[in-house]
Amino acid sequence: YFSAFFLGFFALFLIVLYIITLFIRPDKRLEKPKPFYRFFINMAAEFLVGFLRLELVVKNKDLIPRNQTFLFISNHQSNIDPIAAVWAFHEFNLTYIMKDAIMKLPLVGRFLYGSGFLPLNRKNNRKAVETIAIATKRIADGIHPIALYPEGTRSKGPKLGAFRNGAFKIAQKSQCPIVVSLIDPSYKFKKNFPFKKTKILIEVIKVLEYHEFKDLNTNELGDYLHNLLQDALENRRNDLTWL
């Protein structure tokens, strides 16, 4: 009886969530994210961190500015990276630029869109430019920070991939700080789950103020940030034996 009740309740819950998503129109521009959907995203991250057996070690969160919006960047090793970051920095409401394919996922795509996440169509330059413009405006207007992975895709291992430097136009045009964070070794999750916990370091390594990079072009800025992250990853791996 308990199992039947639980399954029935869960099915009803999914139906309610589906009805809620009908009010989200991905074909129309969302000027501001809806707090209701953001609440569900934060709760989902909280649940998934426990369910996926992630042991997150978060360092230097106090470096992140609390009185202004910013561009958040990090290396990217695994599909769980954004889940871990949303949980670790939930009070900042990190809002990611994501692959447009995620919009096709039932419930998930619409909830992310309603909470402010921005789908990026890499195959359509005009659409991609529109997404960058929306992200820039949201930071400049102080609506919320924007998070992205400059590598563009997962490395699936410890190696830091090349950066797509065009993404840094967001920080240059909005004249905002860049919060640089590392994550390591989230790529081990695939091997560990479900039998072992995955211990992961998330560390803010630098907050780069606008005046520090305003005279750099996107390639120069990308090279600087890539070297910064590469050096930080190597140093932490030397210092922490569990990485």
PDB file of C-alpha atoms in Angstrom, residues 5-243:
ATOM      1  CA  PHE A   5       0.671   5.486  -2.512  1.00  0.00           C
ATOM      2  CA  PHE A   6       4.236   6.699  -3.182  1.00  0.00           C
ATOM      3  CA  LEU A   7       4.056   5.896  -6.897  1.00  0.00           C
ATOM      4  CA  GLY A   8       0.670   7.547  -7.169  1.00  0.00           C
ATOM      5  CA  PHE A   9       1.890  10.656  -5.382  1.00  0.00           C
ATOM      6  CA  PHE A  10       5.001  10.802  -7.573  1.00  0.00           C
ATOM      7  CA  ALA A  11       2.919  10.460 -10.741  1.00  0.00           C
ATOM      8  CA  LEU A  12       0.618  13.251  -9.554  1.00  0.00           C
ATOM      9  CA  PHE A  13       3.641  15.405  -8.760  1.00  0.00           C
ATOM     10  CA  LEU A  14       4.993  14.935 -12.294  1.00  0.00           C
ATOM     11  CA  ILE A  15       1.610  15.823 -13.781  1.00  0.00           C
ATOM     12  CA  VAL A  16       1.500  19.029 -11.734  1.00  0.00           C
ATOM     13  CA  LEU A  17       5.037  19.909 -12.835  1.00  0.00           C
ATOM     14  CA  TYR A  18       4.075  19.275 -16.458  1.00  0.00           C
ATOM     15  CA  ILE A  19       1.066  21.578 -16.165  1.00  0.00           C
ATOM     16  CA  ILE A  20       3.279  24.264 -14.620  1.00  0.00           C
ATOM     17  CA  THR A  21       5.723  24.048 -17.545  1.00  0.00           C
ATOM     18  CA  LEU A  22       2.886  24.810 -19.971  1.00  0.00           C
ATOM     19  CA  PHE A  23       3.032  28.397 -18.728  1.00  0.00           C
ATOM     20  CA  ILE A  24       6.638  28.669 -19.932  1.00  0.00           C
ATOM     21  CA  ARG A  25       6.948  29.717 -23.577  1.00  0.00           C
ATOM     22  CA  PRO A  26      10.470  28.956 -24.870  1.00  0.00           C
ATOM     23  CA  ASP A  27       9.495  30.542 -28.200  1.00  0.00           C
ATOM     24  CA  LYS A  28       9.112  33.923 -26.450  1.00  0.00           C
ATOM     25  CA  ARG A  29      11.895  35.950 -24.889  1.00  0.00           C
ATOM     26  CA  LEU A  30      11.906  35.855 -21.098  1.00  0.00           C
ATOM     27  CA  GLU A  31      12.878  39.300 -19.835  1.00  0.00           C
ATOM     28  CA  LYS A  32      13.389  38.212 -16.234  1.00  0.00           C
ATOM     29  CA  PRO A  33      13.596  34.727 -14.682  1.00  0.00           C
ATOM     30  CA  LYS A  34      10.731  33.584 -12.494  1.00  0.00           C
ATOM     31  CA  PRO A  35      11.628  33.064  -8.794  1.00  0.00           C
ATOM     32  CA  PHE A  36       9.174  30.138  -8.609  1.00  0.00           C
ATOM     33  CA  TYR A  37      11.107  28.142 -11.210  1.00  0.00           C
ATOM     34  CA  ARG A  38      14.438  29.155  -9.699  1.00  0.00           C
ATOM     35  CA  PHE A  39      13.300  27.748  -6.367  1.00  0.00           C
ATOM     36  CA  PHE A  40      12.664  24.364  -7.997  1.00  0.00           C
ATOM     37  CA  ILE A  41      16.063  24.404  -9.722  1.00  0.00           C
ATOM     38  CA  ASN A  42      17.829  25.064  -6.408  1.00  0.00           C
ATOM     39  CA  MET A  43      15.820  22.326  -4.697  1.00  0.00           C
ATOM     40  CA  ALA A  44      16.605  19.901  -7.518  1.00  0.00           C
ATOM     41  CA  ALA A  45      20.336  20.665  -7.177  1.00  0.00           C
ATOM     42  CA  GLU A  46      20.107  20.055  -3.416  1.00  0.00           C
ATOM     43  CA  PHE A  47      18.427  16.688  -4.006  1.00  0.00           C
ATOM     44  CA  LEU A  48      20.791  15.599  -6.790  1.00  0.00           C
ATOM     45  CA  VAL A  49      23.961  16.392  -4.837  1.00  0.00           C
ATOM     46  CA  GLY A  50      22.776  13.949  -2.173  1.00  0.00           C
ATOM     47  CA  PHE A  51      21.340  11.365  -4.571  1.00  0.00           C
ATOM     48  CA  LEU A  52      24.469  11.337  -6.753  1.00  0.00           C
ATOM     49  CA  ARG A  53      26.666  10.994  -3.650  1.00  0.00           C
ATOM     50  CA  LEU A  54      28.701  14.116  -4.246  1.00  0.00           C
ATOM     51  CA  GLU A  55      30.955  15.358  -1.467  1.00  0.00           C
ATOM     52  CA  LEU A  56      31.613  18.980  -2.367  1.00  0.00           C
ATOM     53  CA  VAL A  57      34.483  20.976  -0.863  1.00  0.00           C
ATOM     54  CA  VAL A  58      33.791  24.670  -1.585  1.00  0.00           C
ATOM     55  CA  LYS A  59      36.549  27.236  -1.067  1.00  0.00           C
ATOM     56  CA  ASN A  60      36.869  31.030  -1.316  1.00  0.00           C
ATOM     57  CA  LYS A  61      33.169  31.681  -1.872  1.00  0.00           C
ATOM     58  CA  ASP A  62      33.618  34.879   0.122  1.00  0.00           C
ATOM     59  CA  LEU A  63      35.584  36.365  -2.802  1.00  0.00           C
ATOM     60  CA  ILE A  64      32.459  36.569  -4.962  1.00  0.00           C
ATOM     61  CA  PRO A  65      30.935  40.077  -5.069  1.00  0.00           C
ATOM     62  CA  ARG A  66      27.520  40.248  -3.440  1.00  0.00           C
ATOM     63  CA  ASN A  67      26.566  43.751  -4.508  1.00  0.00           C
ATOM     64  CA  GLN A  68      26.863  43.334  -8.281  1.00  0.00           C
ATOM     65  CA  THR A  69      26.304  40.833 -11.061  1.00  0.00           C
ATOM     66  CA  PHE A  70      29.209  39.083 -12.764  1.00  0.00           C
ATOM     67  CA  LEU A  71      30.322  36.521 -15.338  1.00  0.00           C
ATOM     68  CA  PHE A  72      31.160  33.158 -13.755  1.00  0.00           C
ATOM     69  CA  ILE A  73      33.513  30.793 -15.595  1.00  0.00           C
ATOM     70  CA  SER A  74      34.952  27.392 -14.754  1.00  0.00           C
ATOM     71  CA  ASN A  75      36.585  24.382 -16.354  1.00  0.00           C
ATOM     72  CA  HIS A  76      34.183  21.622 -17.398  1.00  0.00           C
ATOM     73  CA  GLN A  77      34.843  17.917 -16.755  1.00  0.00           C
ATOM     74  CA  SER A  78      31.436  16.274 -16.326  1.00  0.00           C
ATOM     75  CA  ASN A  79      27.676  16.630 -16.762  1.00  0.00           C
ATOM     76  CA  ILE A  80      27.363  17.065 -13.003  1.00  0.00           C
ATOM     77  CA  ASP A  81      29.432  20.285 -12.982  1.00  0.00           C
ATOM     78  CA  PRO A  82      26.499  22.730 -13.272  1.00  0.00           C
ATOM     79  CA  ILE A  83      24.537  20.793 -10.641  1.00  0.00           C
ATOM     80  CA  ALA A  84      27.466  21.070  -8.239  1.00  0.00           C
ATOM     81  CA  ALA A  85      27.974  24.777  -8.983  1.00  0.00           C
ATOM     82  CA  VAL A  86      24.281  25.670  -8.599  1.00  0.00           C
ATOM     83  CA  TRP A  87      24.314  23.930  -5.204  1.00  0.00           C
ATOM     84  CA  ALA A  88      27.632  25.452  -4.099  1.00  0.00           C
ATOM     85  CA  PHE A  89      26.667  29.012  -5.068  1.00  0.00           C
ATOM     86  CA  HIS A  90      22.890  28.821  -4.665  1.00  0.00           C
ATOM     87  CA  GLU A  91      22.652  32.214  -2.985  1.00  0.00           C
ATOM     88  CA  PHE A  92      23.970  33.891  -6.135  1.00  0.00           C
ATOM     89  CA  ASN A  93      21.443  32.214  -8.478  1.00  0.00           C
ATOM     90  CA  LEU A  94      24.009  31.250 -11.109  1.00  0.00           C
ATOM     91  CA  THR A  95      22.249  31.128 -14.462  1.00  0.00           C
ATOM     92  CA  TYR A  96      23.990  29.175 -17.188  1.00  0.00           C
ATOM     93  CA  ILE A  97      24.262  29.538 -20.917  1.00  0.00           C
ATOM     94  CA  MET A  98      23.430  25.967 -21.930  1.00  0.00           C
ATOM     95  CA  LYS A  99      23.285  23.823 -25.056  1.00  0.00           C
ATOM     96  CA  ASP A 100      19.983  24.324 -26.858  1.00  0.00           C
ATOM     97  CA  ALA A 101      19.552  20.519 -26.995  1.00  0.00           C
ATOM     98  CA  ILE A 102      18.743  20.595 -23.265  1.00  0.00           C
ATOM     99  CA  MET A 103      15.483  22.377 -24.113  1.00  0.00           C
ATOM    100  CA  LYS A 104      14.258  19.104 -25.617  1.00  0.00           C
ATOM    101  CA  LEU A 105      14.426  17.308 -22.264  1.00  0.00           C
ATOM    102  CA  PRO A 106      10.921  16.889 -20.795  1.00  0.00           C
ATOM    103  CA  LEU A 107      10.256  19.186 -17.808  1.00  0.00           C
ATOM    104  CA  VAL A 108      13.969  19.969 -17.333  1.00  0.00           C
ATOM    105  CA  GLY A 109      14.390  22.227 -20.360  1.00  0.00           C
ATOM    106  CA  ARG A 110      11.386  24.415 -19.628  1.00  0.00           C
ATOM    107  CA  PHE A 111      12.138  24.699 -15.920  1.00  0.00           C
ATOM    108  CA  LEU A 112      15.696  25.796 -16.671  1.00  0.00           C
ATOM    109  CA  TYR A 113      14.443  28.314 -19.231  1.00  0.00           C
ATOM    110  CA  GLY A 114      11.852  29.666 -16.797  1.00  0.00           C
ATOM    111  CA  SER A 115      14.550  30.129 -14.144  1.00  0.00           C
ATOM    112  CA  GLY A 116      16.657  32.174 -16.575  1.00  0.00           C
ATOM    113  CA  PHE A 117      18.985  29.660 -18.222  1.00  0.00           C
ATOM    114  CA  LEU A 118      19.794  30.645 -21.804  1.00  0.00           C
ATOM    115  CA  PRO A 119      19.907  28.074 -24.634  1.00  0.00           C
ATOM    116  CA  LEU A 120      22.730  28.615 -27.142  1.00  0.00           C
ATOM    117  CA  ASN A 121      22.375  27.470 -30.732  1.00  0.00           C
ATOM    118  CA  ARG A 122      25.934  27.053 -31.996  1.00  0.00           C
ATOM    119  CA  LYS A 123      24.796  26.167 -35.506  1.00  0.00           C
ATOM    120  CA  ASN A 124      22.954  29.467 -35.969  1.00  0.00           C
ATOM    121  CA  ASN A 125      25.223  32.499 -35.620  1.00  0.00           C
ATOM    122  CA  ARG A 126      22.340  34.964 -35.468  1.00  0.00           C
ATOM    123  CA  LYS A 127      20.674  33.056 -32.634  1.00  0.00           C
ATOM    124  CA  ALA A 128      23.997  32.704 -30.816  1.00  0.00           C
ATOM    125  CA  VAL A 129      24.598  36.470 -31.025  1.00  0.00           C
ATOM    126  CA  GLU A 130      21.094  37.081 -29.649  1.00  0.00           C
ATOM    127  CA  THR A 131      21.826  34.823 -26.675  1.00  0.00           C
ATOM    128  CA  ILE A 132      25.090  36.643 -25.952  1.00  0.00           C
ATOM    129  CA  ALA A 133      23.232  39.976 -26.160  1.00  0.00           C
ATOM    130  CA  ILE A 134      20.563  38.796 -23.686  1.00  0.00           C
ATOM    131  CA  ALA A 135      23.221  37.523 -21.275  1.00  0.00           C
ATOM    132  CA  THR A 136      25.093  40.818 -21.506  1.00  0.00           C
ATOM    133  CA  LYS A 137      21.940  42.844 -20.834  1.00  0.00           C
ATOM    134  CA  ARG A 138      20.956  40.753 -17.818  1.00  0.00           C
ATOM    135  CA  ILE A 139      24.344  41.331 -16.215  1.00  0.00           C
ATOM    136  CA  ALA A 140      24.397  45.034 -17.121  1.00  0.00           C
ATOM    137  CA  ASP A 141      20.871  45.495 -15.721  1.00  0.00           C
ATOM    138  CA  GLY A 142      21.817  43.708 -12.486  1.00  0.00           C
ATOM    139  CA  ILE A 143      19.237  40.950 -12.970  1.00  0.00           C
ATOM    140  CA  HIS A 144      21.485  37.964 -12.235  1.00  0.00           C
ATOM    141  CA  PRO A 145      25.015  36.645 -12.891  1.00  0.00           C
ATOM    142  CA  ILE A 146      25.696  34.568 -15.987  1.00  0.00           C
ATOM    143  CA  ALA A 147      27.706  31.344 -15.845  1.00  0.00           C
ATOM    144  CA  LEU A 148      29.366  29.532 -18.729  1.00  0.00           C
ATOM    145  CA  TYR A 149      32.067  27.037 -19.630  1.00  0.00           C
ATOM    146  CA  PRO A 150      34.619  28.617 -22.000  1.00  0.00           C
ATOM    147  CA  GLU A 151      35.718  25.163 -23.192  1.00  0.00           C
ATOM    148  CA  GLY A 152      32.264  24.767 -24.724  1.00  0.00           C
ATOM    149  CA  THR A 153      32.059  21.070 -23.882  1.00  0.00           C
ATOM    150  CA  ARG A 154      33.220  18.549 -21.283  1.00  0.00           C
ATOM    151  CA  SER A 155      36.842  17.493 -21.206  1.00  0.00           C
ATOM    152  CA  LYS A 156      35.765  14.142 -19.642  1.00  0.00           C
ATOM    153  CA  GLY A 157      39.117  14.056 -17.864  1.00  0.00           C
ATOM    154  CA  PRO A 158      41.697  16.150 -16.041  1.00  0.00           C
ATOM    155  CA  LYS A 159      42.914  18.039 -19.123  1.00  0.00           C
ATOM    156  CA  LEU A 160      41.801  21.645 -19.614  1.00  0.00           C
ATOM    157  CA  GLY A 161      40.518  22.152 -23.152  1.00  0.00           C
ATOM    158  CA  ALA A 162      40.923  25.162 -25.433  1.00  0.00           C
ATOM    159  CA  PHE A 163      38.673  28.163 -24.764  1.00  0.00           C
ATOM    160  CA  ARG A 164      36.072  29.662 -27.096  1.00  0.00           C
ATOM    161  CA  ASN A 165      37.152  33.228 -26.443  1.00  0.00           C
ATOM    162  CA  GLY A 166      34.117  34.910 -27.999  1.00  0.00           C
ATOM    163  CA  ALA A 167      32.182  34.197 -24.797  1.00  0.00           C
ATOM    164  CA  PHE A 168      34.228  36.839 -22.969  1.00  0.00           C
ATOM    165  CA  LYS A 169      32.500  39.581 -24.960  1.00  0.00           C
ATOM    166  CA  ILE A 170      29.764  39.289 -22.328  1.00  0.00           C
ATOM    167  CA  ALA A 171      32.097  40.604 -19.615  1.00  0.00           C
ATOM    168  CA  GLN A 172      33.644  43.237 -21.868  1.00  0.00           C
ATOM    169  CA  LYS A 173      30.330  44.680 -23.034  1.00  0.00           C
ATOM    170  CA  SER A 174      28.648  44.576 -19.625  1.00  0.00           C
ATOM    171  CA  GLN A 175      31.844  45.808 -17.914  1.00  0.00           C
ATOM    172  CA  CYS A 176      31.388  43.309 -15.105  1.00  0.00           C
ATOM    173  CA  PRO A 177      33.826  41.299 -12.961  1.00  0.00           C
ATOM    174  CA  ILE A 178      34.784  37.777 -14.027  1.00  0.00           C
ATOM    175  CA  VAL A 179      34.630  35.171 -11.261  1.00  0.00           C
ATOM    176  CA  VAL A 180      37.070  32.372 -12.094  1.00  0.00           C
ATOM    177  CA  SER A 181      36.448  29.009 -10.439  1.00  0.00           C
ATOM    178  CA  LEU A 182      37.845  25.512 -10.810  1.00  0.00           C
ATOM    179  CA  ILE A 183      36.249  22.115 -10.350  1.00  0.00           C
ATOM    180  CA  ASP A 184      38.221  18.880  -9.940  1.00  0.00           C
ATOM    181  CA  PRO A 185      37.981  15.852 -10.240  1.00  0.00           C
ATOM    182  CA  SER A 186      34.305  15.682 -11.217  1.00  0.00           C
ATOM    183  CA  TYR A 187      35.214  13.446 -14.175  1.00  0.00           C
ATOM    184  CA  LYS A 188      35.647  10.590 -11.662  1.00  0.00           C
ATOM    185  CA  PHE A 189      31.909  10.608 -10.947  1.00  0.00           C
ATOM    186  CA  LYS A 190      31.139   8.329 -13.898  1.00  0.00           C
ATOM    187  CA  LYS A 191      33.470   5.664 -12.497  1.00  0.00           C
ATOM    188  CA  ASN A 192      32.414   6.079  -8.855  1.00  0.00           C
ATOM    189  CA  PHE A 193      28.613   6.243  -9.032  1.00  0.00           C
ATOM    190  CA  PRO A 194      26.663   4.572  -7.480  1.00  0.00           C
ATOM    191  CA  PHE A 195      29.049   2.535  -5.328  1.00  0.00           C
ATOM    192  CA  LYS A 196      31.392   5.286  -4.117  1.00  0.00           C
ATOM    193  CA  LYS A 197      31.107   8.927  -3.170  1.00  0.00           C
ATOM    194  CA  THR A 198      32.801  11.433  -5.429  1.00  0.00           C
ATOM    195  CA  LYS A 199      34.763  14.069  -3.546  1.00  0.00           C
ATOM    196  CA  ILE A 200      34.994  17.265  -5.588  1.00  0.00           C
ATOM    197  CA  LEU A 201      36.828  20.529  -5.068  1.00  0.00           C
ATOM    198  CA  ILE A 202      35.103  23.744  -6.154  1.00  0.00           C
ATOM    199  CA  GLU A 203      37.311  26.759  -5.584  1.00  0.00           C
ATOM    200  CA  VAL A 204      37.041  30.393  -6.576  1.00  0.00           C
ATOM    201  CA  ILE A 205      40.603  31.246  -7.588  1.00  0.00           C
ATOM    202  CA  LYS A 206      40.223  34.875  -8.668  1.00  0.00           C
ATOM    203  CA  VAL A 207      37.771  37.698  -9.227  1.00  0.00           C
ATOM    204  CA  LEU A 208      39.003  39.731 -12.174  1.00  0.00           C
ATOM    205  CA  GLU A 209      37.683  43.301 -12.067  1.00  0.00           C
ATOM    206  CA  TYR A 210      36.760  45.073 -15.303  1.00  0.00           C
ATOM    207  CA  HIS A 211      39.599  47.588 -15.054  1.00  0.00           C
ATOM    208  CA  GLU A 212      42.057  44.679 -15.064  1.00  0.00           C
ATOM    209  CA  PHE A 213      41.007  43.414 -18.504  1.00  0.00           C
ATOM    210  CA  LYS A 214      39.311  46.372 -20.232  1.00  0.00           C
ATOM    211  CA  ASP A 215      42.333  46.937 -22.516  1.00  0.00           C
ATOM    212  CA  LEU A 216      42.576  43.266 -23.583  1.00  0.00           C
ATOM    213  CA  ASN A 217      40.903  41.798 -26.645  1.00  0.00           C
ATOM    214  CA  THR A 218      38.946  38.558 -26.271  1.00  0.00           C
ATOM    215  CA  ASN A 219      41.855  36.335 -27.361  1.00  0.00           C
ATOM    216  CA  GLU A 220      44.273  37.969 -24.938  1.00  0.00           C
ATOM    217  CA  LEU A 221      41.717  37.712 -22.140  1.00  0.00           C
ATOM    218  CA  GLY A 222      40.999  34.069 -22.999  1.00  0.00           C
ATOM    219  CA  ASP A 223      44.695  33.177 -22.984  1.00  0.00           C
ATOM    220  CA  TYR A 224      45.165  34.864 -19.601  1.00  0.00           C
ATOM    221  CA  LEU A 225      42.204  33.051 -18.038  1.00  0.00           C
ATOM    222  CA  HIS A 226      43.192  29.700 -19.552  1.00  0.00           C
ATOM    223  CA  ASN A 227      46.703  29.993 -18.098  1.00  0.00           C
ATOM    224  CA  LEU A 228      45.242  31.075 -14.745  1.00  0.00           C
ATOM    225  CA  LEU A 229      42.993  28.023 -14.553  1.00  0.00           C
ATOM    226  CA  GLN A 230      45.688  25.659 -15.813  1.00  0.00           C
ATOM    227  CA  ASP A 231      48.181  26.832 -13.184  1.00  0.00           C
ATOM    228  CA  ALA A 232      45.572  26.654 -10.413  1.00  0.00           C
ATOM    229  CA  LEU A 233      44.585  23.081 -11.348  1.00  0.00           C
ATOM    230  CA  GLU A 234      48.212  21.947 -11.372  1.00  0.00           C
ATOM    231  CA  ASN A 235      48.925  23.615  -8.020  1.00  0.00           C
ATOM    232  CA  ARG A 236      45.869  22.096  -6.314  1.00  0.00           C
ATOM    233  CA  ARG A 237      46.722  18.633  -7.636  1.00  0.00           C
ATOM    234  CA  ASN A 238      50.190  18.984  -6.157  1.00  0.00           C
ATOM    235  CA  ASP A 239      48.807  20.218  -2.821  1.00  0.00           C
ATOM    236  CA  LEU A 240      45.835  17.823  -2.441  1.00  0.00           C
ATOM    237  CA  THR A 241      46.575  14.130  -2.844  1.00  0.00           C
ATOM    238  CA  TRP A 242      42.886  13.178  -3.289  1.00  0.00           C
ATOM    239  CA  LEU A 243      42.500  15.133  -6.528  1.00  0.00           C
TER     240      LEU A 243
END
